[in-house]
Short mmCIF file of C-alpha atoms (C1' of nucleotides) in Angstrom, two decimals:
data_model
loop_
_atom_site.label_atom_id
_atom_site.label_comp_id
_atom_site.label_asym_id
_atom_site.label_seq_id
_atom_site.Cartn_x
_atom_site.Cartn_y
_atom_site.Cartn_z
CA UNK A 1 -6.57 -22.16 -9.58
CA UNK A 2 -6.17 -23.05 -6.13
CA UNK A 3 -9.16 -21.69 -3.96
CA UNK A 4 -7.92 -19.45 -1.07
CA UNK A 5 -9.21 -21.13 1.84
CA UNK A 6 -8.98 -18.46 4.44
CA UNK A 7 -10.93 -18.52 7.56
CA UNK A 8 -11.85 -15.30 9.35
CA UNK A 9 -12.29 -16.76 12.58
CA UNK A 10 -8.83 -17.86 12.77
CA UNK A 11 -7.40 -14.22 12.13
CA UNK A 12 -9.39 -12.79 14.08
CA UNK A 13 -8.10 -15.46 16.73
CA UNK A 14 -4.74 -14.73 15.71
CA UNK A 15 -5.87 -10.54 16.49
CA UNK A 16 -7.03 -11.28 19.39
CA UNK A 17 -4.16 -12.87 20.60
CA UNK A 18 -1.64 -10.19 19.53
CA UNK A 19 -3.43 -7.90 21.95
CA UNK A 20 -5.49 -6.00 19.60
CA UNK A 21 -9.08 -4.55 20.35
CA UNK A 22 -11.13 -6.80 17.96
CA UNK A 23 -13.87 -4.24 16.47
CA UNK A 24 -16.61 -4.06 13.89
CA UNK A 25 -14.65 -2.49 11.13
CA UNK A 26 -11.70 -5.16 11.86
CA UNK A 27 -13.99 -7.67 11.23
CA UNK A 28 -15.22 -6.50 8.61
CA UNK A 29 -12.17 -5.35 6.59
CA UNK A 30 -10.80 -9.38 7.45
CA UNK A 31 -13.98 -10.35 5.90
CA UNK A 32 -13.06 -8.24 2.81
CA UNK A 33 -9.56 -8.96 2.57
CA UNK A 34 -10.43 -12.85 3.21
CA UNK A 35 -12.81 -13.47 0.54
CA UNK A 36 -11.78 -11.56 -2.30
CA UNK A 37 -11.51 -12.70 -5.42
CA UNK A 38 -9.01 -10.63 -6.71
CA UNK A 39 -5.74 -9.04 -4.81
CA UNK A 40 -7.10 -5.30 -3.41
CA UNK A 41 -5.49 -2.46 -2.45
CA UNK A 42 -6.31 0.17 0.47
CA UNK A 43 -8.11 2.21 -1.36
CA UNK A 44 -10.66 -0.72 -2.98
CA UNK A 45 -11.37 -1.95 0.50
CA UNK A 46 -11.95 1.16 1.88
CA UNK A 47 -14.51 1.43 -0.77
CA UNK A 48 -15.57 -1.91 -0.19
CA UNK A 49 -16.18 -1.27 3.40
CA UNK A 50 -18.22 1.88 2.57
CA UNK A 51 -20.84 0.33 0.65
CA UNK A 52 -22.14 -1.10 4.01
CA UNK A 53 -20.81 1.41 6.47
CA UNK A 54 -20.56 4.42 4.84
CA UNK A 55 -18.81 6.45 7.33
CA UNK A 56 -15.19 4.12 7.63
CA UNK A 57 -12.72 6.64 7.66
CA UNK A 58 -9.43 6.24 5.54
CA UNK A 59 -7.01 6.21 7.98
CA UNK A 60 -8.85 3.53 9.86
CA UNK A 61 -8.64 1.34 6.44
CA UNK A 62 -4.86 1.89 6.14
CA UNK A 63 -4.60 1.36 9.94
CA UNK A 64 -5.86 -2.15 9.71
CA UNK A 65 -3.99 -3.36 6.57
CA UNK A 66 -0.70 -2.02 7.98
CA UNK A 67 -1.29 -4.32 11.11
CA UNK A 68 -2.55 -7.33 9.18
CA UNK A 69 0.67 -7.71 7.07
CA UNK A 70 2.46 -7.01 10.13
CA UNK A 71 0.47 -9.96 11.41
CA UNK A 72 1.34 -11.82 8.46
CA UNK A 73 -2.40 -12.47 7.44
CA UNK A 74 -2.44 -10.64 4.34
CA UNK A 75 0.96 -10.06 1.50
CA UNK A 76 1.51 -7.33 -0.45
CA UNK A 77 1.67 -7.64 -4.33
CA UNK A 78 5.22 -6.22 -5.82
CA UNK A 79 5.78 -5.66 -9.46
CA UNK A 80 2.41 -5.57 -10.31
CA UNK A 81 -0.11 -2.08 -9.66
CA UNK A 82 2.69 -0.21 -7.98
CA UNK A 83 3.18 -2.51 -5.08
CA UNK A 84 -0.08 -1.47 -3.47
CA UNK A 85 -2.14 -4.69 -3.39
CA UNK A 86 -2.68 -7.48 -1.00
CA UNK A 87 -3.61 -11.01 -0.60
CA UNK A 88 -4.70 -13.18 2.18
CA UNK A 89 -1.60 -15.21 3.11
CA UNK A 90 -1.78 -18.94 3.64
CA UNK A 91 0.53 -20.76 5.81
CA UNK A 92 3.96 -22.57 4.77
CA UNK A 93 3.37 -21.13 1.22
CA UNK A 94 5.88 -18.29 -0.02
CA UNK A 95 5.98 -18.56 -3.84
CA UNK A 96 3.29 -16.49 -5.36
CA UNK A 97 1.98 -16.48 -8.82
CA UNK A 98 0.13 -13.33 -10.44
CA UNK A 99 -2.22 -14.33 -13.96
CA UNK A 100 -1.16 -10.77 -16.00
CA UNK A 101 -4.07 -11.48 -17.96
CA UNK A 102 -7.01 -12.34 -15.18
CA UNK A 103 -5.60 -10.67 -12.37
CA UNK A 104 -5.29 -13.71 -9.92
CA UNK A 105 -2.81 -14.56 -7.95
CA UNK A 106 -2.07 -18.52 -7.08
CA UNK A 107 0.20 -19.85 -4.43
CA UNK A 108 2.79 -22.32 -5.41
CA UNK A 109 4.23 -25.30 -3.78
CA UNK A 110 7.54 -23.61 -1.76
CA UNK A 111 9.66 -26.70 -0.73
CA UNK A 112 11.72 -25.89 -3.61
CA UNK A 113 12.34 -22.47 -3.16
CA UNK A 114 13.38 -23.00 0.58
CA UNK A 115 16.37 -25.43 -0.84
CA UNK A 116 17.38 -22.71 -3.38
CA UNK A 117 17.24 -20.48 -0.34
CA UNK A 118 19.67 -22.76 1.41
CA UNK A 119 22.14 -23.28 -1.19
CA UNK A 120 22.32 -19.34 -1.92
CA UNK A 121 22.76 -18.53 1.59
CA UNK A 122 25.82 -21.75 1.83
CA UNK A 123 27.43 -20.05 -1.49
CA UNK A 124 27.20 -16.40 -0.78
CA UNK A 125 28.01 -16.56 2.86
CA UNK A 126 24.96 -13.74 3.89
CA UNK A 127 22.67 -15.04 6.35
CA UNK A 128 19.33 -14.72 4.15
CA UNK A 129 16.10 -13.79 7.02
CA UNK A 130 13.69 -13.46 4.60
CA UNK A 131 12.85 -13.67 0.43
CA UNK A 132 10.24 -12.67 -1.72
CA UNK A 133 9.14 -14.56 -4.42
CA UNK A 134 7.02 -13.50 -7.23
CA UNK A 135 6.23 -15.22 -10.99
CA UNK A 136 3.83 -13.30 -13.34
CA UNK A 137 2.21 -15.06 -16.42
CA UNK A 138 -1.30 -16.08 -17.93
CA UNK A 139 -2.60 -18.93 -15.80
CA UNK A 140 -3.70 -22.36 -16.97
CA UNK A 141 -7.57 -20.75 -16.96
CA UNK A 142 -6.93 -18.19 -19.39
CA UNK A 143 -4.78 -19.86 -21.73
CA UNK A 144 -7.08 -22.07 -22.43
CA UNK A 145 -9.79 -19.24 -22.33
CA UNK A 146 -7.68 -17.42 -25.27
CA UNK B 1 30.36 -8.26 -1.74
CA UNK B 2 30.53 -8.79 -5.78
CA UNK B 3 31.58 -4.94 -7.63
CA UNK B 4 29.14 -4.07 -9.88
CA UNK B 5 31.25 -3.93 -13.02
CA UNK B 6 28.70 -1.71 -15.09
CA UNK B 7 30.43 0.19 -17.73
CA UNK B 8 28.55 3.20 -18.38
CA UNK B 9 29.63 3.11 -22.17
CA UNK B 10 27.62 -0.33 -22.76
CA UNK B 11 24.28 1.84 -21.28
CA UNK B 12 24.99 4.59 -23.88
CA UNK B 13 25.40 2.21 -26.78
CA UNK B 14 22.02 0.35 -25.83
CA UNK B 15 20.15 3.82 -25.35
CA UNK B 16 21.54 4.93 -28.64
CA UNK B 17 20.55 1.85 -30.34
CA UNK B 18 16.92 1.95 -28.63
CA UNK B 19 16.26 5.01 -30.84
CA UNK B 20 16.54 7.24 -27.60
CA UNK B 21 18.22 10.62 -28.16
CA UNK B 22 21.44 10.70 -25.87
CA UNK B 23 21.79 13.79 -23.83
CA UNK B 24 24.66 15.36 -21.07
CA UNK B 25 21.58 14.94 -18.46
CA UNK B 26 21.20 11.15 -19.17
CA UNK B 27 24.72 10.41 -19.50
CA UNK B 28 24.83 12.07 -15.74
CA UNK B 29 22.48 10.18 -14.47
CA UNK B 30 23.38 7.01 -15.92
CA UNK B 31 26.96 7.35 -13.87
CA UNK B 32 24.84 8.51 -11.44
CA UNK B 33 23.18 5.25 -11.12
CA UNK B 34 25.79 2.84 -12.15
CA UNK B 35 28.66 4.24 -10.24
CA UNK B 36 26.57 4.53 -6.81
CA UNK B 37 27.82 1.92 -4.20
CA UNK B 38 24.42 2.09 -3.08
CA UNK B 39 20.47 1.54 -4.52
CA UNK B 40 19.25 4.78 -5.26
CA UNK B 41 16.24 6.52 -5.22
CA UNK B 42 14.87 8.82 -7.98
CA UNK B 43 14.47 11.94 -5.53
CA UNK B 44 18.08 10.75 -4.32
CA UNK B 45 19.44 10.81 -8.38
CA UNK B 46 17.83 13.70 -8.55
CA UNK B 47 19.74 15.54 -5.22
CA UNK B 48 22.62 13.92 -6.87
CA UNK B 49 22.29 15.32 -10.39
CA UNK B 50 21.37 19.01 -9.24
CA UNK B 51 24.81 19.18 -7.18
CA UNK B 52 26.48 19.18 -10.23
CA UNK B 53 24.01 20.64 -12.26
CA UNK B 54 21.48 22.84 -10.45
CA UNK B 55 18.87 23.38 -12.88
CA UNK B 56 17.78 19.52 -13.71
CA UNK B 57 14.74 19.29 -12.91
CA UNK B 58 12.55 16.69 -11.33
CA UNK B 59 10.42 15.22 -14.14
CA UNK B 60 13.45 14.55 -16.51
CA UNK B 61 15.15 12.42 -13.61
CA UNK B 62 11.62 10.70 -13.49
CA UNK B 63 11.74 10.28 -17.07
CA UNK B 64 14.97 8.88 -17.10
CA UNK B 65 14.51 6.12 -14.60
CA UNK B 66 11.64 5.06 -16.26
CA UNK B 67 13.76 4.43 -19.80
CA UNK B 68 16.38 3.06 -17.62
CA UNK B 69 14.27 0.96 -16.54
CA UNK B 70 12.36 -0.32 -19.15
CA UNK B 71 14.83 -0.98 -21.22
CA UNK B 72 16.22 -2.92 -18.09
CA UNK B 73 19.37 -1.34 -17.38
CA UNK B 74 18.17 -0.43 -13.89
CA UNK B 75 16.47 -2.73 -11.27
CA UNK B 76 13.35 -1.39 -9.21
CA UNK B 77 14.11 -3.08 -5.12
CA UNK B 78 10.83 -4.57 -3.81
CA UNK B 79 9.98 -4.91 -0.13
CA UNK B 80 12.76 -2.14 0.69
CA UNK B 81 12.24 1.77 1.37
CA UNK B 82 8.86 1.80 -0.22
CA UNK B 83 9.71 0.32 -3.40
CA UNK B 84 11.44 3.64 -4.49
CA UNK B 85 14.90 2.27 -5.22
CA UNK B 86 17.42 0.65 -8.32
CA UNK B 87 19.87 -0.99 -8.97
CA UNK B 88 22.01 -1.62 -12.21
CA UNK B 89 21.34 -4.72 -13.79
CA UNK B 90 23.51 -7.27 -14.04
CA UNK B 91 22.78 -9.67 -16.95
CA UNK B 92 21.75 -12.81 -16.72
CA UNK B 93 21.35 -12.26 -12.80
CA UNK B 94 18.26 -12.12 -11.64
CA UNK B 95 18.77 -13.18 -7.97
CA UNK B 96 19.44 -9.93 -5.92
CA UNK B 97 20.21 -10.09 -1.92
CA UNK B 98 20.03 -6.77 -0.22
CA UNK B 99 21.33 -6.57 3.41
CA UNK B 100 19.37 -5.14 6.11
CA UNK B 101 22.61 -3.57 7.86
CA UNK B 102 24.90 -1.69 5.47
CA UNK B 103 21.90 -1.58 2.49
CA UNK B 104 24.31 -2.87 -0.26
CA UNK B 105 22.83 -5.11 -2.39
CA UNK B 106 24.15 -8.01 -4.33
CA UNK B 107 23.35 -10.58 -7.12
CA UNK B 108 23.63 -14.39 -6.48
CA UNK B 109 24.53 -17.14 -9.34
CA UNK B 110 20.75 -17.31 -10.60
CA UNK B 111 20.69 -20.98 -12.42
CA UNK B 112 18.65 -22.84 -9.29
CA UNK B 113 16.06 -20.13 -9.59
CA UNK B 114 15.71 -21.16 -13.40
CA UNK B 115 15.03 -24.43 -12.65
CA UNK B 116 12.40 -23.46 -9.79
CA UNK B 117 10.45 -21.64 -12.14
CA UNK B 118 10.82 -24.31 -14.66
CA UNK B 119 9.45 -27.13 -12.50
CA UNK B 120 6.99 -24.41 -11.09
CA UNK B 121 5.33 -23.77 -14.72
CA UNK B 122 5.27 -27.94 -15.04
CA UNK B 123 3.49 -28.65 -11.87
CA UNK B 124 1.09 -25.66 -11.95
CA UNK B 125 0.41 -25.10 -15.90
CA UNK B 126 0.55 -21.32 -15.66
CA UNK B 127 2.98 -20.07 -18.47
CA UNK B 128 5.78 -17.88 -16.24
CA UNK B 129 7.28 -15.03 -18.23
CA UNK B 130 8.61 -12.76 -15.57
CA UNK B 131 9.92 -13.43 -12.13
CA UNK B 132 11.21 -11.64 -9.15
CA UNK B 133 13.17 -12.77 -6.66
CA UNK B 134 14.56 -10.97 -3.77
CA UNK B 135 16.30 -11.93 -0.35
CA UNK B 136 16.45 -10.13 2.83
CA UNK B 137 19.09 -10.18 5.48
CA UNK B 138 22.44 -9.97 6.97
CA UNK B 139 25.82 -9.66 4.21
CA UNK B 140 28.69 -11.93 5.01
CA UNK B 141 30.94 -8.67 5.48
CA UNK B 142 28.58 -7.09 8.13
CA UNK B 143 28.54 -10.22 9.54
CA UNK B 144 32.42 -10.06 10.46
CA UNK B 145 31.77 -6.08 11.25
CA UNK B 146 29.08 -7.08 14.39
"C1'" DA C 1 -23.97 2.02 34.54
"C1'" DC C 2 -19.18 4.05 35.03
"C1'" DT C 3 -14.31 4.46 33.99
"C1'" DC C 4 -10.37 3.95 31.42
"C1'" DT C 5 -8.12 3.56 27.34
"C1'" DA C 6 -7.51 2.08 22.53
"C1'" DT C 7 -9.68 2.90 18.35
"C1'" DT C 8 -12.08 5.74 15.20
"C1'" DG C 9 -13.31 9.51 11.73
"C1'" DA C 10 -12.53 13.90 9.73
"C1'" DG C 11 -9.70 16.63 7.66
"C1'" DA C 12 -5.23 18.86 7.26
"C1'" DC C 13 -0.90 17.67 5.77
"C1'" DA C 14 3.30 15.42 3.47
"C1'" DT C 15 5.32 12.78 -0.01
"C1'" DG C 16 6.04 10.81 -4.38
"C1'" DG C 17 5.05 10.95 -8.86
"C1'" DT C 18 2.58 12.88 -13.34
"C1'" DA C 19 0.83 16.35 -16.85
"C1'" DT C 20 1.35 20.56 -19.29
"C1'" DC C 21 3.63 23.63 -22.07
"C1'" DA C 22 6.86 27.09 -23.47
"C1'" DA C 23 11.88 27.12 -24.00
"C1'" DT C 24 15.86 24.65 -25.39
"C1'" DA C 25 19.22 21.85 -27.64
"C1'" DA C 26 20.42 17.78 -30.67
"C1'" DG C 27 20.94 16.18 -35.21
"C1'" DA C 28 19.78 16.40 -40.09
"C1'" DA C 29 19.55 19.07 -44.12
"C1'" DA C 30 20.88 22.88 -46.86
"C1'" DT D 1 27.94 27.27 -40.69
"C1'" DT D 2 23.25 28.32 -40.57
"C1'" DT D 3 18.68 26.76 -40.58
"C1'" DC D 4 15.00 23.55 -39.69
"C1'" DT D 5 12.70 19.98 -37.28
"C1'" DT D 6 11.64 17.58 -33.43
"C1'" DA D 7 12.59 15.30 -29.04
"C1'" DT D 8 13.96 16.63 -24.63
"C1'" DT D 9 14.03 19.73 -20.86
"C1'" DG D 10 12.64 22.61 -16.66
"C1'" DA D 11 9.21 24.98 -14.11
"C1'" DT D 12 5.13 24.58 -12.12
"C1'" DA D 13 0.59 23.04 -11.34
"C1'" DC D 14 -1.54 19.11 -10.35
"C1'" DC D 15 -2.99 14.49 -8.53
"C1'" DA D 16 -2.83 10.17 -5.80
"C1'" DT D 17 -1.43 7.83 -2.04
"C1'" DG D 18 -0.50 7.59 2.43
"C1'" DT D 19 0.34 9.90 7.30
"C1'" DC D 20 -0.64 12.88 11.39
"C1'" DT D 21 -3.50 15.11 14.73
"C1'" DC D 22 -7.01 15.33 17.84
"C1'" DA D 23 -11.63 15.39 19.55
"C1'" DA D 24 -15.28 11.94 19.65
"C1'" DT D 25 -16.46 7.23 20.28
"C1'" DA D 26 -16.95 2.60 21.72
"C1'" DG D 27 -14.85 -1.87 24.07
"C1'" DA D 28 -13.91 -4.32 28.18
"C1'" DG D 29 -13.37 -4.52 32.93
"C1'" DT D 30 -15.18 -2.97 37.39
#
DNA sequence: ACTCTATTGAGACATGGTATCAATAAGAAA
DNA sequence: TTTCTTATTGATACCATGTCTCAATAGAGT
């Protein structure tokens, strides 16, 4: 499974640039959100970021994710834990793959959605601004784990 | 934009035959949900029902949905109004558009989007057993309208 | 160090959805 | 038709998730 190769530095470049205040807890819930294993939701990183700074407050948490997918940096999971889960994005890749079994998700090569994207948009006559993508399955790793 | 030709009859058979005792409330709310021009909400089923029949009450809308949807007759939106709203299903369709202007939504010819996720399983080795596929933006009707 | 302002934390609040349980109504049997 | 059995219903209490408010705090520039 691909490895999510996610560098804080460049969101928090990418924060700093949108005019945000860059603070501790930012940095810290990027940090969480950026080297998970395993998609999280609010909640879980606002546990997370208690362990080591036990006074986070919720809001703060829910705060921060709201403007990181408006950023872009992170994705929310649909179809899967009632939508409330997030992964890191990575650039130029849409199509994302959850393991039912392991939990994982897995970003998929995208060129071929983006023609299927075309041709739907040149049949239907809307004018498509955005798709979401999602497969669910067991991943290579656990088949042959079962 | 295509009419959703959902005959409320072929919902009743399918509930029958899924060993589902068929009652005036469900038989509401199926028309409810198959007759709507647009994607509906439980809570907004739910305002519907009680118009006509006061005393519904919450959970059994609730309930409902979920049957509907499980045994697939109804189709949860992702990405749009929280989550919170269906549409029928159309068989064999699994490519839904849902414009940003009027809130319609609409099913596209879904063949490419088999062969995406066939190539996709080839390439990656995951086994793909679900998929979800939704597109955002402008219908070709409120196109003309603007 | 001081000022200004965005961010934070705490908790009240709102919303959406679930659990419980007595009352009801559907369908089968008599 | 009446009775019996059982799934469904409605009312309400409950819970989880997310939002709002506002005083306190902490960044960044001066």
């Amino acid at each position: 499974m691909r490895s999510n190769a996610i560098k804080s530095e460049d969101w928090l470049a990418e924060l700093d640039e949108s005019g945000i205040r860059v603070t501790a807890i930012q940095e810290m819930l990027i940090d969480i959100f950026a080297h998970s294993e395993y998609p999280l939701s609010t909640e879980q990183a606002w546990d997370i970021a208690r362990q080591s700074r036990p006074k986070t407050g919720r809001a703060t948490v829910y705060r921060m994710v709201e403007k990181l997918e408006n950023l872009g940096l992170i994705r929310r999971l649909h179809g899967y834990q009632g939508c409330s889960h997030f992964v890191p994005t990575l650039p130029g890749l849409m199509m994302l793959f959850i393991c039912l079994d392991c939990g994982r998700a897995d970003y998929l090569e995208s060129q071929p959605l983006d023609h299927l994207i075309q041709q739907s948009e040149d049949t239907s006559g809307h004018h498509i601004t955005d798709s979401r993508l999602q497969l669910y399955g067991i991943c290579a790793t656990c088949q042959q784990g079962a």
